[in-house]
Short mmCIF file of C-alpha atoms in Angstrom, two decimals:
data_model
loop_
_atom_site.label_atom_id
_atom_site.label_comp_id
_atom_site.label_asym_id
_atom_site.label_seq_id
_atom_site.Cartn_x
_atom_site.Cartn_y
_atom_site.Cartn_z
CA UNK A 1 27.22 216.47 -33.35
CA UNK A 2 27.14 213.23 -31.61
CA UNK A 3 30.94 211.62 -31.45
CA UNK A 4 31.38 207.76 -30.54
CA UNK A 5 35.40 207.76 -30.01
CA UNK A 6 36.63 203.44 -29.73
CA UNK A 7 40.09 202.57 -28.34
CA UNK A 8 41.53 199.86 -27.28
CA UNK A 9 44.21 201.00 -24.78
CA UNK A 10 47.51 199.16 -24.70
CA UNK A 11 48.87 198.12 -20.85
CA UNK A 12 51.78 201.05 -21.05
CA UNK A 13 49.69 204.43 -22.67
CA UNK A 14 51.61 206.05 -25.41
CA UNK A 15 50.74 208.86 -28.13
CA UNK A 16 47.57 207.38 -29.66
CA UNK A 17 45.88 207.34 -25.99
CA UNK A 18 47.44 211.22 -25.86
CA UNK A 19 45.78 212.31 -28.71
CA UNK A 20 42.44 210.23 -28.07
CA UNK A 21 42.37 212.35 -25.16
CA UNK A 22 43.10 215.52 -26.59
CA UNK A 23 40.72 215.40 -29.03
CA UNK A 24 38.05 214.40 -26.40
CA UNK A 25 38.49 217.68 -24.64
CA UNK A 26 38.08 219.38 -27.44
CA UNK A 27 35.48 218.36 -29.21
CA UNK A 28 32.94 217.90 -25.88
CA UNK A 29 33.29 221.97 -25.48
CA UNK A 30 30.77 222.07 -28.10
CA UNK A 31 29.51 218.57 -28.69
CA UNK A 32 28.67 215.06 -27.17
CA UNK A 33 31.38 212.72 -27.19
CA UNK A 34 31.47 209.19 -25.94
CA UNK A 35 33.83 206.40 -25.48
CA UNK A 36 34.05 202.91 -25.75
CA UNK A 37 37.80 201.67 -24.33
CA UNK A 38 38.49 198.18 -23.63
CA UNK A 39 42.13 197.92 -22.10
CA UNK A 40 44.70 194.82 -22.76
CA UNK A 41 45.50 195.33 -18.80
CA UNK A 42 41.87 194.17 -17.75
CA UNK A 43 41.07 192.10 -20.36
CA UNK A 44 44.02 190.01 -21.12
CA UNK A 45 44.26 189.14 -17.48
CA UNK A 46 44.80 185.31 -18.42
CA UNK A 47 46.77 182.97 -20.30
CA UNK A 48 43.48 181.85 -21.57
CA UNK A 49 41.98 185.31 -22.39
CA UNK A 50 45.69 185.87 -24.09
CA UNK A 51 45.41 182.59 -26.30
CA UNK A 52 42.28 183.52 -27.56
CA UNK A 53 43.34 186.32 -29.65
CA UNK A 54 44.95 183.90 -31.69
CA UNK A 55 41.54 183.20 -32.95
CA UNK A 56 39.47 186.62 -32.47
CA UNK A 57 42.66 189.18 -33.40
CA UNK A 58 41.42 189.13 -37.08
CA UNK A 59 37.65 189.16 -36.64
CA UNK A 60 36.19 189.56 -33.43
CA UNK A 61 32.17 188.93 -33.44
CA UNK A 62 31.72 190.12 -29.78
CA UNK A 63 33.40 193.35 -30.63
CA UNK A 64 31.50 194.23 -33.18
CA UNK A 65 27.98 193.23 -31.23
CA UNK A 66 29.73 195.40 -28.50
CA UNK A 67 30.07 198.25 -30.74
CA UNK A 68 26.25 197.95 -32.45
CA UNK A 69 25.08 198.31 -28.63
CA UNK A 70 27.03 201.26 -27.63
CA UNK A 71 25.71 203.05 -31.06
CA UNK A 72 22.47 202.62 -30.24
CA UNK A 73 22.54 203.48 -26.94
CA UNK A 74 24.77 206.59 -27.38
CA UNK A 75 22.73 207.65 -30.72
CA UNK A 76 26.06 208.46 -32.08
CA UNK A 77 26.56 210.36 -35.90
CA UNK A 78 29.78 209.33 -36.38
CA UNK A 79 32.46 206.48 -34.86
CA UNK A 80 36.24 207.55 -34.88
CA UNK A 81 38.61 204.65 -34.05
CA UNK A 82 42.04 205.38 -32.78
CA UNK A 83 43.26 202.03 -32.04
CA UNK A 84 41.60 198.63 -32.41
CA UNK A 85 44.12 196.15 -31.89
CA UNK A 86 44.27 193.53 -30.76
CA UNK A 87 40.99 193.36 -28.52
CA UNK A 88 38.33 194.80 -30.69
CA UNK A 89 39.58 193.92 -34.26
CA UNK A 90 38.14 195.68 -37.92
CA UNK A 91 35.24 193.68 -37.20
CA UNK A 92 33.88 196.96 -35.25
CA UNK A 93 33.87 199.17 -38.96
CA UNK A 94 31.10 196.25 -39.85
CA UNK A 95 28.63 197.36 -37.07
CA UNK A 96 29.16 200.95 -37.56
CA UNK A 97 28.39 200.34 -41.51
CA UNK A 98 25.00 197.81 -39.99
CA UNK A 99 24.10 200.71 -38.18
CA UNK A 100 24.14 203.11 -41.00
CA UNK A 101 26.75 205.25 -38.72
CA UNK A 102 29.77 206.63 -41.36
CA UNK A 103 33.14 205.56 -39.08
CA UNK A 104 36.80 207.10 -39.45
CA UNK A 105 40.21 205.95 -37.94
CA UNK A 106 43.22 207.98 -37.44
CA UNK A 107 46.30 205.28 -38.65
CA UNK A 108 48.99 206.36 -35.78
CA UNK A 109 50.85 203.76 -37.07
CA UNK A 110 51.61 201.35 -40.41
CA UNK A 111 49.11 198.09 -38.15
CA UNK A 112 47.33 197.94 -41.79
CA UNK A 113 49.84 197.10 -43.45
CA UNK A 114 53.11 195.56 -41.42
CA UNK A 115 52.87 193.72 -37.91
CA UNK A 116 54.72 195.48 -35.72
CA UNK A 117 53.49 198.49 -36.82
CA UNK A 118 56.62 200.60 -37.49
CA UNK A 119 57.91 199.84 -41.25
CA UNK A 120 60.96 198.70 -39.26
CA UNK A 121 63.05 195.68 -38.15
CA UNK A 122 66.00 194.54 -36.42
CA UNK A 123 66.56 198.75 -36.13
CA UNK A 124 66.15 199.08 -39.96
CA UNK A 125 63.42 200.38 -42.50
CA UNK A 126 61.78 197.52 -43.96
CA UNK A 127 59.32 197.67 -46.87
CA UNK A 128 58.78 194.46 -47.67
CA UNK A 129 55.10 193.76 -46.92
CA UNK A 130 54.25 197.13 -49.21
CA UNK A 131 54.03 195.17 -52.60
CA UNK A 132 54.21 191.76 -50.69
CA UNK A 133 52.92 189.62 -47.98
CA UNK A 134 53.02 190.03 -44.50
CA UNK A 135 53.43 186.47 -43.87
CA UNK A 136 57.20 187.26 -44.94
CA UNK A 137 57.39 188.75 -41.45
CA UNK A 138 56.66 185.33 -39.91
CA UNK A 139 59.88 183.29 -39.60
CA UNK A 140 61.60 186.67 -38.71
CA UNK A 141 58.95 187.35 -35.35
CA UNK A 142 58.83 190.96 -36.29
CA UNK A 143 56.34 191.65 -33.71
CA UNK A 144 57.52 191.27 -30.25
CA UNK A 145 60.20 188.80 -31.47
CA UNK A 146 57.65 186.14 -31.27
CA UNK A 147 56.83 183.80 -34.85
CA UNK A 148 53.53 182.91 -33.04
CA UNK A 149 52.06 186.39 -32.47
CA UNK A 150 53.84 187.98 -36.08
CA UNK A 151 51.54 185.44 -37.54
CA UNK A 152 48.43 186.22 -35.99
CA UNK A 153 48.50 190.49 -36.87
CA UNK A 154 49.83 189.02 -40.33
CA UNK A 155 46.76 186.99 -40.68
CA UNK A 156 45.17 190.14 -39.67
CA UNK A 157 46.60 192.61 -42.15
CA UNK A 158 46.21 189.75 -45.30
CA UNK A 159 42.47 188.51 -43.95
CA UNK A 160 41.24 192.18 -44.52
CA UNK A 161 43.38 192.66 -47.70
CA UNK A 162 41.27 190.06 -49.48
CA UNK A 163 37.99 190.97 -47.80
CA UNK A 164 39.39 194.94 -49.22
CA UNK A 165 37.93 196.33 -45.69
CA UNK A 166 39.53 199.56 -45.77
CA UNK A 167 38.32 200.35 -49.60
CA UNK A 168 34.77 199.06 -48.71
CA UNK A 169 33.81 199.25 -44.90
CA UNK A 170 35.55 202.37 -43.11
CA UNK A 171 34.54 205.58 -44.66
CA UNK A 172 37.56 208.01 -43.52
CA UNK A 173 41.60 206.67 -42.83
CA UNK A 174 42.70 209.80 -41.45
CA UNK A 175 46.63 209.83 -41.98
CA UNK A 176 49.20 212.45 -39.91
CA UNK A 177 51.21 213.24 -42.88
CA UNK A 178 51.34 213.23 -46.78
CA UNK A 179 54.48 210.90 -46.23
CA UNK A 180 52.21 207.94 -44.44
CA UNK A 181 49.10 208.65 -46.76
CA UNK A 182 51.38 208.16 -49.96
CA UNK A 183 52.93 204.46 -48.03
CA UNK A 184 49.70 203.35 -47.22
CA UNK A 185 48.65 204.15 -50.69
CA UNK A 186 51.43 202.45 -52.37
CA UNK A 187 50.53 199.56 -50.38
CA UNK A 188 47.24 199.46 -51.76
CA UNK A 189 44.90 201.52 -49.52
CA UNK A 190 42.62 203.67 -51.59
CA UNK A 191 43.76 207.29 -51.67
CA UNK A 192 40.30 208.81 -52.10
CA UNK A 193 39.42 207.27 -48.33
CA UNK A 194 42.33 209.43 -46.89
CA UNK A 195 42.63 212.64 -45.52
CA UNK A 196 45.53 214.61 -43.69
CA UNK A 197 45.37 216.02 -40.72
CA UNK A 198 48.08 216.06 -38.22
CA UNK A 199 48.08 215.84 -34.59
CA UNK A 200 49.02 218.94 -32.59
CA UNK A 201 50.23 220.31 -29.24
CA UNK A 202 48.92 222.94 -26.15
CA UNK A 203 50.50 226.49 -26.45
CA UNK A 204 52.81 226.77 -23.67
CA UNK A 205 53.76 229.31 -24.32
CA UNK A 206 50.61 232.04 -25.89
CA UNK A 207 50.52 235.60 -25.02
CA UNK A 208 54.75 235.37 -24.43
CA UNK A 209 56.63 237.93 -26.19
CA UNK A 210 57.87 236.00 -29.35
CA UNK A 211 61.16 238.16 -30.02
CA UNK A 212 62.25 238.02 -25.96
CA UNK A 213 61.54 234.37 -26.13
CA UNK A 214 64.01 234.08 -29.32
CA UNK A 215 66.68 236.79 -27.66
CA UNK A 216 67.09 234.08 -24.98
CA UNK A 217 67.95 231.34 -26.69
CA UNK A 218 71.15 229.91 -25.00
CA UNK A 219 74.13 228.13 -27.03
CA UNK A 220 73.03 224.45 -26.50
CA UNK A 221 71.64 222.16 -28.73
CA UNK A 222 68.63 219.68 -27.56
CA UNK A 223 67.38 215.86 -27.59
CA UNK A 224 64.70 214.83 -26.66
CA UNK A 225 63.08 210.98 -26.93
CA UNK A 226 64.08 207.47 -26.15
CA UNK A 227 67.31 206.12 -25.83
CA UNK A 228 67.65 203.39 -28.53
CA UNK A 229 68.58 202.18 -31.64
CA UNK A 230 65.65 203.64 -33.66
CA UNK A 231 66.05 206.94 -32.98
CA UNK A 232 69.45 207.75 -33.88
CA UNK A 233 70.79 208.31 -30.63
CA UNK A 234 74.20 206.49 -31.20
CA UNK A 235 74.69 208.73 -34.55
CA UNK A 236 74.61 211.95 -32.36
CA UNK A 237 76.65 210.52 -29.76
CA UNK A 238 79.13 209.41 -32.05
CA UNK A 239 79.37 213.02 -33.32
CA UNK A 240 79.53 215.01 -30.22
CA UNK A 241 82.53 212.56 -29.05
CA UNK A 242 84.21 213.93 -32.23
CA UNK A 243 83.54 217.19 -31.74
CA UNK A 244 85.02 218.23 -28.45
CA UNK A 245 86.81 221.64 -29.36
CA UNK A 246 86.58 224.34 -26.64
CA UNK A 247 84.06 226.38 -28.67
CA UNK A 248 81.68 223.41 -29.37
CA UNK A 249 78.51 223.72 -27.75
CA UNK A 250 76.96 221.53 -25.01
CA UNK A 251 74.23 218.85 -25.86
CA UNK A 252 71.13 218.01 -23.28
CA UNK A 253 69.75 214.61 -23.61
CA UNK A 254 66.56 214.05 -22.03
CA UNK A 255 64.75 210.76 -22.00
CA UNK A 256 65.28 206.77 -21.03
CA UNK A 257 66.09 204.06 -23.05
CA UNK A 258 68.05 200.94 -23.36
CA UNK A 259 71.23 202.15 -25.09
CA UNK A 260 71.87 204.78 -22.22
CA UNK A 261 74.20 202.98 -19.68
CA UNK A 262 76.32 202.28 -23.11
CA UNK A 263 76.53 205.78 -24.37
CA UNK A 264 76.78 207.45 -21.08
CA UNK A 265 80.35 205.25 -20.40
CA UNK A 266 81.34 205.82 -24.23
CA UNK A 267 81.00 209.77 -23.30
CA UNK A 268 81.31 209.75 -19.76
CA UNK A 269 84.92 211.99 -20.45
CA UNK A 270 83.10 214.37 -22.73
CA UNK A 271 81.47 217.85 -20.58
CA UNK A 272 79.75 218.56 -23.66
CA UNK A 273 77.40 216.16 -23.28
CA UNK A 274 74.70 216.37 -20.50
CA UNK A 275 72.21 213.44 -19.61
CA UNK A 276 69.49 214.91 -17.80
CA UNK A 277 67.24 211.31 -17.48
CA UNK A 278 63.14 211.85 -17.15
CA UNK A 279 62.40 215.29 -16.97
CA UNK A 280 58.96 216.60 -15.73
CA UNK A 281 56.84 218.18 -19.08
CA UNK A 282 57.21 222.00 -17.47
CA UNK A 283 60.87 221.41 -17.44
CA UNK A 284 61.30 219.54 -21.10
CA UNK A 285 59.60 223.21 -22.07
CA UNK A 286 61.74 225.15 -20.22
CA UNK A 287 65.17 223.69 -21.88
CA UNK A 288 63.39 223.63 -25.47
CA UNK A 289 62.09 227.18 -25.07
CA UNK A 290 66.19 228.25 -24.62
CA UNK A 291 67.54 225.69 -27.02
CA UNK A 292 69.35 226.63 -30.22
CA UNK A 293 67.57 223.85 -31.97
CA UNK A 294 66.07 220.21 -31.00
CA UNK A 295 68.21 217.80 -32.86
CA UNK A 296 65.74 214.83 -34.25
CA UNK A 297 68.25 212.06 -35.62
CA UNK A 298 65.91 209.40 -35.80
CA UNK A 299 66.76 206.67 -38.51
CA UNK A 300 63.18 205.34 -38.80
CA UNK A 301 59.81 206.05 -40.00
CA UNK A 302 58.18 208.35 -37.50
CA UNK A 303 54.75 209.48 -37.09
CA UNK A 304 53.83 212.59 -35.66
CA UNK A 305 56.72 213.23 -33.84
CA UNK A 306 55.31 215.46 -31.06
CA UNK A 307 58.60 216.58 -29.69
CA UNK A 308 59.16 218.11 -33.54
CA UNK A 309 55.49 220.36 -32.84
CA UNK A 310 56.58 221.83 -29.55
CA UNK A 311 59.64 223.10 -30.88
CA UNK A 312 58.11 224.84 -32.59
CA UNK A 313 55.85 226.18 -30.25
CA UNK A 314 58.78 227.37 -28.49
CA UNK A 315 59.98 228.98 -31.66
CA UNK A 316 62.71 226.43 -31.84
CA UNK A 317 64.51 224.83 -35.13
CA UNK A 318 64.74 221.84 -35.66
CA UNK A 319 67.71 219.82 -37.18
CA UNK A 320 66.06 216.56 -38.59
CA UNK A 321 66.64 213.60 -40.71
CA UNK A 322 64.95 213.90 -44.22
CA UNK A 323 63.29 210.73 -44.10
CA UNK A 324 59.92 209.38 -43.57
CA UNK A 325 57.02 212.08 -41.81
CA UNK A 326 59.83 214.10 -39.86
CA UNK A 327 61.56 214.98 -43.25
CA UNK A 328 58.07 216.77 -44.17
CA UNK A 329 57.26 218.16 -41.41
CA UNK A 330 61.06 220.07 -41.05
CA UNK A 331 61.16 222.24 -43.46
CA UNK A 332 64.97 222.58 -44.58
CA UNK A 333 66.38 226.22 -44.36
CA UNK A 334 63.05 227.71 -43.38
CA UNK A 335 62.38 225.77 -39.63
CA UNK A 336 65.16 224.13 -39.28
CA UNK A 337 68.17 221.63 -41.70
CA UNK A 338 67.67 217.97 -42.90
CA UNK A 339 70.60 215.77 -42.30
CA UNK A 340 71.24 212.08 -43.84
CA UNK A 341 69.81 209.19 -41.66
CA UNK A 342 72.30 207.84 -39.62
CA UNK A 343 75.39 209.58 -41.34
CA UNK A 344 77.71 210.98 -38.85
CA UNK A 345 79.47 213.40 -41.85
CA UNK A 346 75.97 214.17 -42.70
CA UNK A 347 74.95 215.55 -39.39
CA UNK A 348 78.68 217.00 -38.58
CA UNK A 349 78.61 219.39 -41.76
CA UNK A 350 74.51 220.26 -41.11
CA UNK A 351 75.89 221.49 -37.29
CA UNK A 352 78.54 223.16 -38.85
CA UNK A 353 76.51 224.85 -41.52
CA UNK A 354 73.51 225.89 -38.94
CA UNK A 355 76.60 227.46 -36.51
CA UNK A 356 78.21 229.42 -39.30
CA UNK A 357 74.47 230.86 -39.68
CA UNK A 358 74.26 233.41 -36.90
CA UNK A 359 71.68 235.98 -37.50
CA UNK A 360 69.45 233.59 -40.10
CA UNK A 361 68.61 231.39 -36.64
CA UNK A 362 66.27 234.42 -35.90
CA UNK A 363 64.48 233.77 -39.03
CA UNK A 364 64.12 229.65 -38.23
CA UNK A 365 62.83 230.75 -34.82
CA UNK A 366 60.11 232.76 -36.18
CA UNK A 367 59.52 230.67 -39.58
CA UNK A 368 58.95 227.84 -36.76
CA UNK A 369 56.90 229.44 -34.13
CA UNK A 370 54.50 230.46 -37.41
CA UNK A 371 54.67 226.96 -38.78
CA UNK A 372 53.09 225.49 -35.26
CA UNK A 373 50.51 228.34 -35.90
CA UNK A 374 49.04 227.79 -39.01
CA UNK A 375 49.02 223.90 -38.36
CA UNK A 376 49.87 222.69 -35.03
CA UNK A 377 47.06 224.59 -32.60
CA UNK A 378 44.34 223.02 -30.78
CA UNK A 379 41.98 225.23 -32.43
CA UNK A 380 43.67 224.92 -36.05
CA UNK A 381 43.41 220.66 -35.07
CA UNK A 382 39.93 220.92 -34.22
CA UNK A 383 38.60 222.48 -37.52
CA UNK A 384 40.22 220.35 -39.41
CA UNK A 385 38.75 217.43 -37.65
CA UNK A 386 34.86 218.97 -37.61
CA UNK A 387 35.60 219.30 -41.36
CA UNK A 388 36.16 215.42 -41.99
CA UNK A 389 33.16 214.52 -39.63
CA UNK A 390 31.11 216.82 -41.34
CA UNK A 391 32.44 215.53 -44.76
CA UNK A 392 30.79 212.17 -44.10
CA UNK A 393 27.63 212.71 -41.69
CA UNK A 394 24.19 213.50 -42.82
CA UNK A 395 22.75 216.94 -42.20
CA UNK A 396 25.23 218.72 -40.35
#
């Protein structure tokens, strides 16, 4: 099969240039794969070249000349778009249609359907563009604080509404999780484009002996992500600075962010608590491969939250919020606990419940490591993704 993958790669690379990647190097093992990337650090060199999205973020005609070109040239079956904002716009799922090529796009993120992409302001859940408009977003400057720019992905996200692009010129939305297909759906995105299939991690840790790797977990509890509002971080300080009894265990916090200088001072007297900054990948594996579980207390919408997958690749539980995609992928009492969303109690009485468990931890090690498996595998991924393509192009 012939594979055109687009992207349009943001100045600081995050998950959705990850998986891009990942799904390159597996899929060119056994088939042709191009790219087309245009990057926001070479191309939005300028003021100029910046003010000009105002006009092209919505529908971009070079973009999707650019795009007929590269299909032609490539002879590509299929186009799968990971990212086109802001540079190449949805005007790149006209070309592939012009060209009689069938296109798909992984949604990393809510872009379709709020501006800043999360579901989330001001550090809370917000809905409000599901059933109404995104202008509503404006006078707030959602996106990157700035009125200006919220306006310009909210013409976006209304301009393609009307026009119903995603019911009538992309043939696949390719969703992470039941929990983000059944948003975008109540939003108004047909279900019958949609299909599930999650992103997934390496296997660190194949051919290890499974029981000695759960025999040496240690008596420390893990997090792992950035240090802000979003994710919770302030909830599970809160709790450990509470919980400071000579039996309680010790915490590892690895990652960056701009709450830490606060909660480091606000625990700075507790030796429970260790912040271990940026950590190298072999290391972040090493501490979650002895962990007694990753604690995931983030109080917003996430994704695919990849730190969640190689837990349990390193048969490790997880102790989650039961909201939005991490609430489905954890599931409660079999790989790990669900907690309430930024409820201290919540989260005290879930530690307090998975301590009292002793031998059942053995049982959300293994229930884990199987979980990552059956769904998380690069081999497992790339099926599942061969199956989609194949669902939409013409004599494989």
């Amino acid at each position: 099969m012939n594979i055109l993958q687009v992207h349009n790669r943001y100045k600081i690379t995050g998950g959705e240039w990850t998986v891009l990647n990942q799904e390159y190097d597996l899929l060119k093992r056994e088939h042709t794969v191009d790219q087309l990337i245009v990057d926001n650090t070479k191309e939005l060199d300028t003021l100029f070249n910046k003010l000009k999205l105002i006009f092209t973020t919505h529908y971009n005609r070079k973009s999707r000349e650019l795009v007929r070109e590269k299909i032609r040239k490539t002879g590509a079956e299929i186009m799968h778009v990971h990212n086109f904002f802001p540079l190449l716009s949805p005007s790149i799922f006209e070309a592939s249609l012009e060209e009689g090529v069938p296109s798909v796009m992984t949604l990393h993120n809510y872009r379709l359907i709020y501006p800043n992409g999360y579901l989330m302001h001001d550090g809370k859940i917000d809905e409000r563009t599901i059933h109404g408009s995104a202008y509503s977003c404006v006078l707030e400057g959602v996106y990157r604080n700035s009125m200006l720019q919220t306006a310009v992905v909210a013409h976006m996200i209304e301009y393609h509404r009307k026009r119903d692009t995603w019911a009538n010129k992309v043939d696949c939305l390719i969703c992470l999780t039941e929990f983000a297909k059944a948003k975008f759906v109540e939003a108004g995105i047909p279900g019958e484009k949609m299909r599930v299939k999650p992103n997934f991690v390496d296997d660190a840790f194949r051919g290890l002996n499974l029981s000695e790797m759960i025999d040496q977990k240690d008596d420390y509890y893990l997090f792992i992500g950035r240090i802000s509002e979003e994710k919770g971080i302030r909830t599970l300080v809160n709790v450990w600075n509470t919980w400071k009894s000579a039996t309680s265990p010790q915490l590892f916090i690895l990652g960056e962010g701009p709450l830490k200088k606060e909660l480091q001072k606000k625990s700075q007297e507790n030796t429970k608590i260790s912040w271990l900054g940026f950590v190298e990948r072999a290391r972040v594996l090493e501490i979650l491969s002895k962990a007694k579980a990753l604690i995931f207390p983030s109080e917003w919408y996430e994704g695919m939250p990849m730190t969640i997958l190689e837990a349990y690749s390193a048969a490790t539980p997880v102790i989650s919020t039961n909201i939005g995609s991490q609430g489905e992928i954890v599931h409660h009492n079999r790989t790990g606990l669900h907690f309430e969303a930024g409820k201290e109690q919540s989260l005290v009485e879930t530690l307090e419940h998975f301590e009292s468990m002793n031998e059942e931890h053995k049982g959300m090690s293994l229930a884990a490591r199987r979980e990552y498996e059956e769904k998380y595998t690069p081999e497992v991924n790339r099926e599942k993704l061969l199956s989609i393509y194949r669902e939409f192009v013409k004599n494989t």
